[in-house]
Tab-separated table of C-alpha atoms in Angstrom:
chain	number	residue	atom	x	y	z
A	1	MET	CA	0.000	0.000	0.000
A	2	SER	CA	1.426	3.380	-1.043
A	3	ASP	CA	2.067	6.069	1.557
A	4	ILE	CA	0.125	9.205	0.611
A	5	MET	CA	2.442	11.334	2.732
A	6	LYS	CA	5.333	10.487	0.378
A	7	HIS	CA	3.337	12.158	-2.387
A	8	TYR	CA	2.990	15.283	-0.252
A	9	GLU	CA	6.741	15.285	0.467
A	10	VAL	CA	7.333	15.512	-3.305
A	11	LEU	CA	4.667	18.239	-3.555
A	12	THR	CA	6.371	20.193	-0.767
A	13	ASN	CA	9.695	20.204	-2.622
A	14	PHE	CA	7.945	20.966	-5.933
A	15	LEU	CA	6.174	24.029	-4.541
A	16	GLY	CA	9.378	25.167	-2.860
A	17	ASN	CA	11.105	25.227	-6.231
A	18	VAL	CA	8.185	26.801	-8.131
A	19	LEU	CA	7.396	29.603	-5.690
A	20	SER	CA	9.764	32.373	-4.623
A	21	ASP	CA	11.945	31.844	-1.565
A	22	ASN	CA	9.719	33.985	0.676
A	23	TYR	CA	7.162	31.152	0.492
A	24	GLU	CA	7.762	28.440	3.081
A	25	ILE	CA	6.056	25.086	2.519
A	26	ALA	CA	5.978	22.711	5.484
A	27	LEU	CA	4.525	19.208	5.692
A	28	LEU	CA	3.356	18.010	9.107
A	29	ASP	CA	2.908	14.262	9.557
A	30	LEU	CA	0.356	13.788	12.348
A	31	ARG	CA	0.399	10.008	12.524
A	32	GLU	CA	1.322	8.254	15.759
A	33	GLY	CA	5.057	8.177	16.372
A	34	LYS	CA	5.753	11.172	14.117
A	35	ARG	CA	3.786	14.362	14.801
A	36	CYS	CA	6.439	16.688	13.452
A	37	ILE	CA	7.650	18.342	10.241
A	38	THR	CA	8.757	15.635	7.785
A	39	ALA	CA	9.482	17.904	4.801
A	40	ILE	CA	10.055	21.634	4.468
A	41	ALA	CA	11.100	24.019	1.704
A	42	ASN	CA	12.437	27.534	2.344
A	43	GLY	CA	12.517	26.916	6.073
A	44	GLN	CA	14.633	30.026	6.583
A	45	ASN	CA	11.385	31.997	6.753
A	46	SER	CA	10.375	30.508	10.115
A	47	GLY	CA	13.759	29.063	11.127
A	48	ARG	CA	12.366	25.506	11.260
A	49	THR	CA	13.822	22.265	9.941
A	50	VAL	CA	12.691	18.656	9.511
A	51	GLY	CA	11.825	17.246	12.931
A	52	ALA	CA	10.444	20.535	14.315
A	53	PRO	CA	7.397	19.989	16.569
A	54	LEU	CA	3.771	20.817	15.839
A	55	THR	CA	2.775	24.439	16.297
A	56	ASP	CA	0.276	25.674	18.852
A	57	LEU	CA	-2.323	26.057	16.088
A	58	ALA	CA	-1.766	22.509	14.817
A	59	LEU	CA	-2.397	21.219	18.339
A	60	LYS	CA	-5.555	23.344	18.562
A	61	ILE	CA	-6.775	21.965	15.228
A	62	ILE	CA	-6.328	18.402	16.471
A	63	ARG	CA	-7.719	19.040	19.938
A	64	GLU	CA	-10.827	20.950	18.815
A	65	GLY	CA	-11.498	18.902	15.679
A	66	ILE	CA	-11.368	21.974	13.413
A	67	TRP	CA	-10.165	19.751	10.569
A	68	LYS	CA	-13.476	17.846	10.634
A	69	LYS	CA	-15.427	20.979	9.690
A	70	GLU	CA	-13.155	22.558	7.077
A	71	PRO	CA	-10.929	21.297	4.231
A	72	TYR	CA	-8.401	24.062	4.898
A	73	LEU	CA	-7.699	27.354	6.693
A	74	LEU	CA	-6.709	30.435	4.704
A	75	ASN	CA	-4.777	33.638	5.381
A	76	TYR	CA	-4.334	33.609	9.135
A	77	SER	CA	-1.456	35.252	10.989
A	78	GLY	CA	1.723	33.480	12.020
A	79	LEU	CA	4.637	34.629	14.158
A	80	THR	CA	8.176	33.236	14.150
A	81	LYS	CA	10.330	32.829	17.253
A	82	ASP	CA	11.990	36.193	16.519
A	83	LYS	CA	8.546	37.855	16.097
A	84	LYS	CA	8.592	38.089	12.299
A	85	PRO	CA	4.998	38.049	10.967
A	86	LEU	CA	3.928	35.569	8.305
A	87	ILE	CA	0.642	35.000	6.481
A	88	SER	CA	-0.275	31.329	6.632
A	89	SER	CA	-2.663	28.826	5.058
A	90	THR	CA	-3.073	25.116	5.819
A	91	LEU	CA	-4.529	22.208	3.854
A	92	PHE	CA	-5.781	19.251	5.900
A	93	ILE	CA	-4.665	15.860	4.580
A	94	LYS	CA	-7.414	13.386	5.441
A	95	GLU	CA	-8.131	9.727	4.890
A	96	GLY	CA	-11.715	8.953	5.824
A	97	GLN	CA	-12.232	10.102	9.418
A	98	GLU	CA	-8.500	10.335	10.130
A	99	LEU	CA	-6.280	13.410	9.915
A	100	LEU	CA	-2.967	12.241	8.465
A	101	GLY	CA	-1.192	15.546	8.141
A	102	MET	CA	-1.195	19.208	7.169
A	103	LEU	CA	0.408	20.986	4.236
A	104	CYS	CA	1.222	24.518	5.380
A	105	LEU	CA	2.176	27.529	3.289
A	106	ASN	CA	3.677	30.496	5.149
A	107	VAL	CA	4.480	33.734	3.339
A	108	ASP	CA	6.944	36.393	4.470
A	109	THR	CA	5.213	39.551	3.191
A	110	GLN	CA	7.888	42.024	4.298
A	111	ILE	CA	9.200	42.508	0.757
A	112	TYR	CA	5.708	43.388	-0.466
A	113	GLN	CA	5.101	45.779	2.422
A	114	GLU	CA	8.391	47.554	1.695
A	115	LEU	CA	7.455	47.784	-1.990
A	116	CYS	CA	4.062	49.272	-1.087
A	117	GLN	CA	5.711	51.856	1.147
A	118	SER	CA	8.134	52.816	-1.630
A	119	ILE	CA	5.271	53.276	-4.079
A	120	LEU	CA	3.339	55.375	-1.546
A	121	LYS	CA	6.377	57.583	-1.019
A	122	LEU	CA	6.693	58.060	-4.800
A	123	GLY	CA	3.090	59.266	-4.695
A	124	GLY	CA	4.036	61.965	-2.204
A	125	LEU	CA	2.435	60.421	0.882
A	126	SER	CA	3.876	61.254	4.293
A	127	LYS	CA	5.667	58.660	6.466
A	128	GLU	CA	2.680	58.603	8.798
A	129	GLU	CA	0.296	57.866	5.939
A	130	SER	CA	2.565	55.200	4.464
A	131	SER	CA	3.148	53.516	7.829
A	132	SER	CA	-0.589	53.242	8.352
A	133	SER	CA	-0.650	50.976	5.317
A	134	LYS	CA	2.174	48.836	6.635
A	135	MET	CA	0.084	46.175	8.346
A	136	ILE	CA	-2.331	43.900	6.548
A	137	ASP	CA	-5.670	43.211	8.210
A	138	LEU	CA	-6.036	39.487	8.811
A	139	PRO	CA	-8.624	37.310	10.547
A	140	VAL	CA	-7.670	36.770	14.196
A	141	GLU	CA	-9.683	33.583	14.761
A	142	HIS	CA	-6.543	31.513	14.199
A	143	THR	CA	-2.981	32.537	14.982
A	144	GLU	CA	0.166	30.430	14.956
A	145	THR	CA	3.584	30.500	16.603
A	146	PHE	CA	6.479	28.776	14.831
A	147	THR	CA	9.213	27.032	16.828
A	148	ASN	CA	11.974	24.630	15.833
A	149	ASP	CA	12.208	22.447	18.946
A	150	ILE	CA	10.068	21.210	21.805
A	151	GLY	CA	11.850	23.457	24.318
A	152	ASP	CA	10.879	26.607	22.405
A	153	MET	CA	7.341	25.301	22.062
A	154	ILE	CA	6.995	24.671	25.802
A	155	ALA	CA	8.417	28.131	26.496
A	156	SER	CA	5.957	29.803	24.104
A	157	ALA	CA	3.057	27.958	25.750
A	158	MET	CA	4.046	28.963	29.283
A	159	PRO	CA	1.763	31.511	30.995
A	160	ASP	CA	2.704	35.138	30.338
A	161	TYR	CA	3.210	36.006	34.003
A	162	ILE	CA	5.995	33.405	34.238
A	163	THR	CA	7.912	34.444	31.125
A	164	GLU	CA	7.390	38.208	31.418
A	165	ASN	CA	8.532	38.312	35.060
A	166	ARG	CA	11.247	35.672	34.501
A	167	ILE	CA	10.160	33.774	37.585
A	168	PRO	CA	12.589	30.877	38.266
A	169	ALA	CA	11.037	27.420	38.594
A	170	ASP	CA	12.316	26.922	42.142
A	171	ARG	CA	10.184	29.870	43.288
A	172	LEU	CA	6.948	28.345	42.020
A	173	THR	CA	4.623	26.650	44.482
A	174	GLN	CA	3.196	23.211	43.787
A	175	ASP	CA	-0.201	24.740	43.024
A	176	GLU	CA	1.401	27.126	40.521
A	177	LYS	CA	3.200	24.242	38.826
A	178	ILE	CA	-0.023	22.224	38.642
A	179	SER	CA	-1.770	25.266	37.146
A	180	ILE	CA	0.965	25.595	34.499
A	181	VAL	CA	0.794	21.886	33.662
A	182	LYS	CA	-2.985	22.207	33.348
A	183	GLN	CA	-2.625	25.114	30.903
A	184	LEU	CA	-0.033	23.237	28.867
A	185	ASN	CA	-2.304	20.184	28.815
A	186	GLU	CA	-5.277	22.263	27.651
A	187	LYS	CA	-3.148	23.526	24.756
A	188	GLY	CA	-2.406	19.932	23.752
A	189	VAL	CA	1.335	20.288	24.400
A	190	PHE	CA	1.649	16.805	25.903
A	191	MET	CA	0.586	15.220	22.613
A	192	ILE	CA	4.141	15.942	21.452
A	193	LYS	CA	6.833	13.350	22.092
A	194	GLY	CA	9.306	14.613	24.676
A	195	ALA	CA	6.993	17.329	26.035
A	196	VAL	CA	6.741	15.766	29.504
A	197	SER	CA	10.522	15.707	29.964
A	198	GLU	CA	10.893	19.242	28.644
A	199	ALA	CA	8.137	20.547	30.932
A	200	ALA	CA	9.776	18.773	33.874
A	201	LEU	CA	13.081	20.462	33.032
A	202	LYS	CA	11.507	23.911	32.854
A	203	LEU	CA	9.542	23.396	36.083
A	204	ASN	CA	12.543	21.932	37.914
A	205	CYS	CA	10.893	18.617	38.737
A	206	SER	CA	10.896	14.995	37.535
A	207	ASP	CA	8.937	13.372	34.705
A	208	ALA	CA	7.092	11.336	37.358
A	209	THR	CA	5.962	14.567	39.017
A	210	ILE	CA	4.510	15.868	35.734
A	211	TYR	CA	2.638	12.590	35.235
A	212	ARG	CA	1.355	12.841	38.817
A	213	TYR	CA	0.123	16.380	38.168
A	214	LEU	CA	-1.595	15.237	34.960
A	215	SER	CA	-3.293	12.396	36.841
A	216	LYS	CA	-4.496	14.822	39.504
A	217	ILE	CA	-5.791	17.230	36.853
A	218	SER	CA	-7.620	14.395	35.088
A	219	LYS	CA	-9.362	13.381	38.318
A	220	GLN	CA	-10.436	16.977	38.983
A	221	GLU	CA	-12.054	17.396	35.571
A	222	PRO	CA	-15.856	17.001	35.626
A	223	LYS	CA	-17.052	13.762	34.074
A	224	LYS	CA	-19.174	14.178	30.968
A	225	GLN	CA	-22.822	13.185	31.261
A	226	ILE	CA	-23.928	10.471	28.862
A	227	ASP	CA	-27.465	10.896	27.519
A	228	ILE	CA	-29.407	7.654	27.324
């Protein structure tokens, strides 16, 4: 039986050669044991390589079943690790009721924005007027953060009050750590291989402690009622 994802690996490289180098094409294989980028063209746009983990949006798509309702997502905003904005679109690769992967196209629009500003200046517009045209209005329903390893992904998913105040892990109480683990779990972070160990490292505890927190969180969640 042929592997459909091999076809998409060829398509990824094909599009990377056809389109200009400000177009990044990334293939995410979502099957068990993989769940990472398996092919990428023009990865310099986001700084990612083969083996990079799923993004926060990819995890949301899986967790909330967005892929079941739509064949693709178009023109949403993405942000690289160094805060460079990208415009992104994603095609869902399905086989029956299973999501096999995602083919993602991310565009660095900076060159076009600079060109627009140059044209506006040629038309005699002021800097203030030209800068107001700098940003492109995009839907905010879906946003995405691009990282190249699980450590960066865990860091980007950490609560803002931890990262902004640079609070060291050894100053966190057990309740605070459980709260952080709960937030990471709600974002689907622990679907990624190696996430438990990375979270344990960042929270200055053992893998067993993270699993214990997850068990405690699971027991605290209200059980769903089953209608008969």
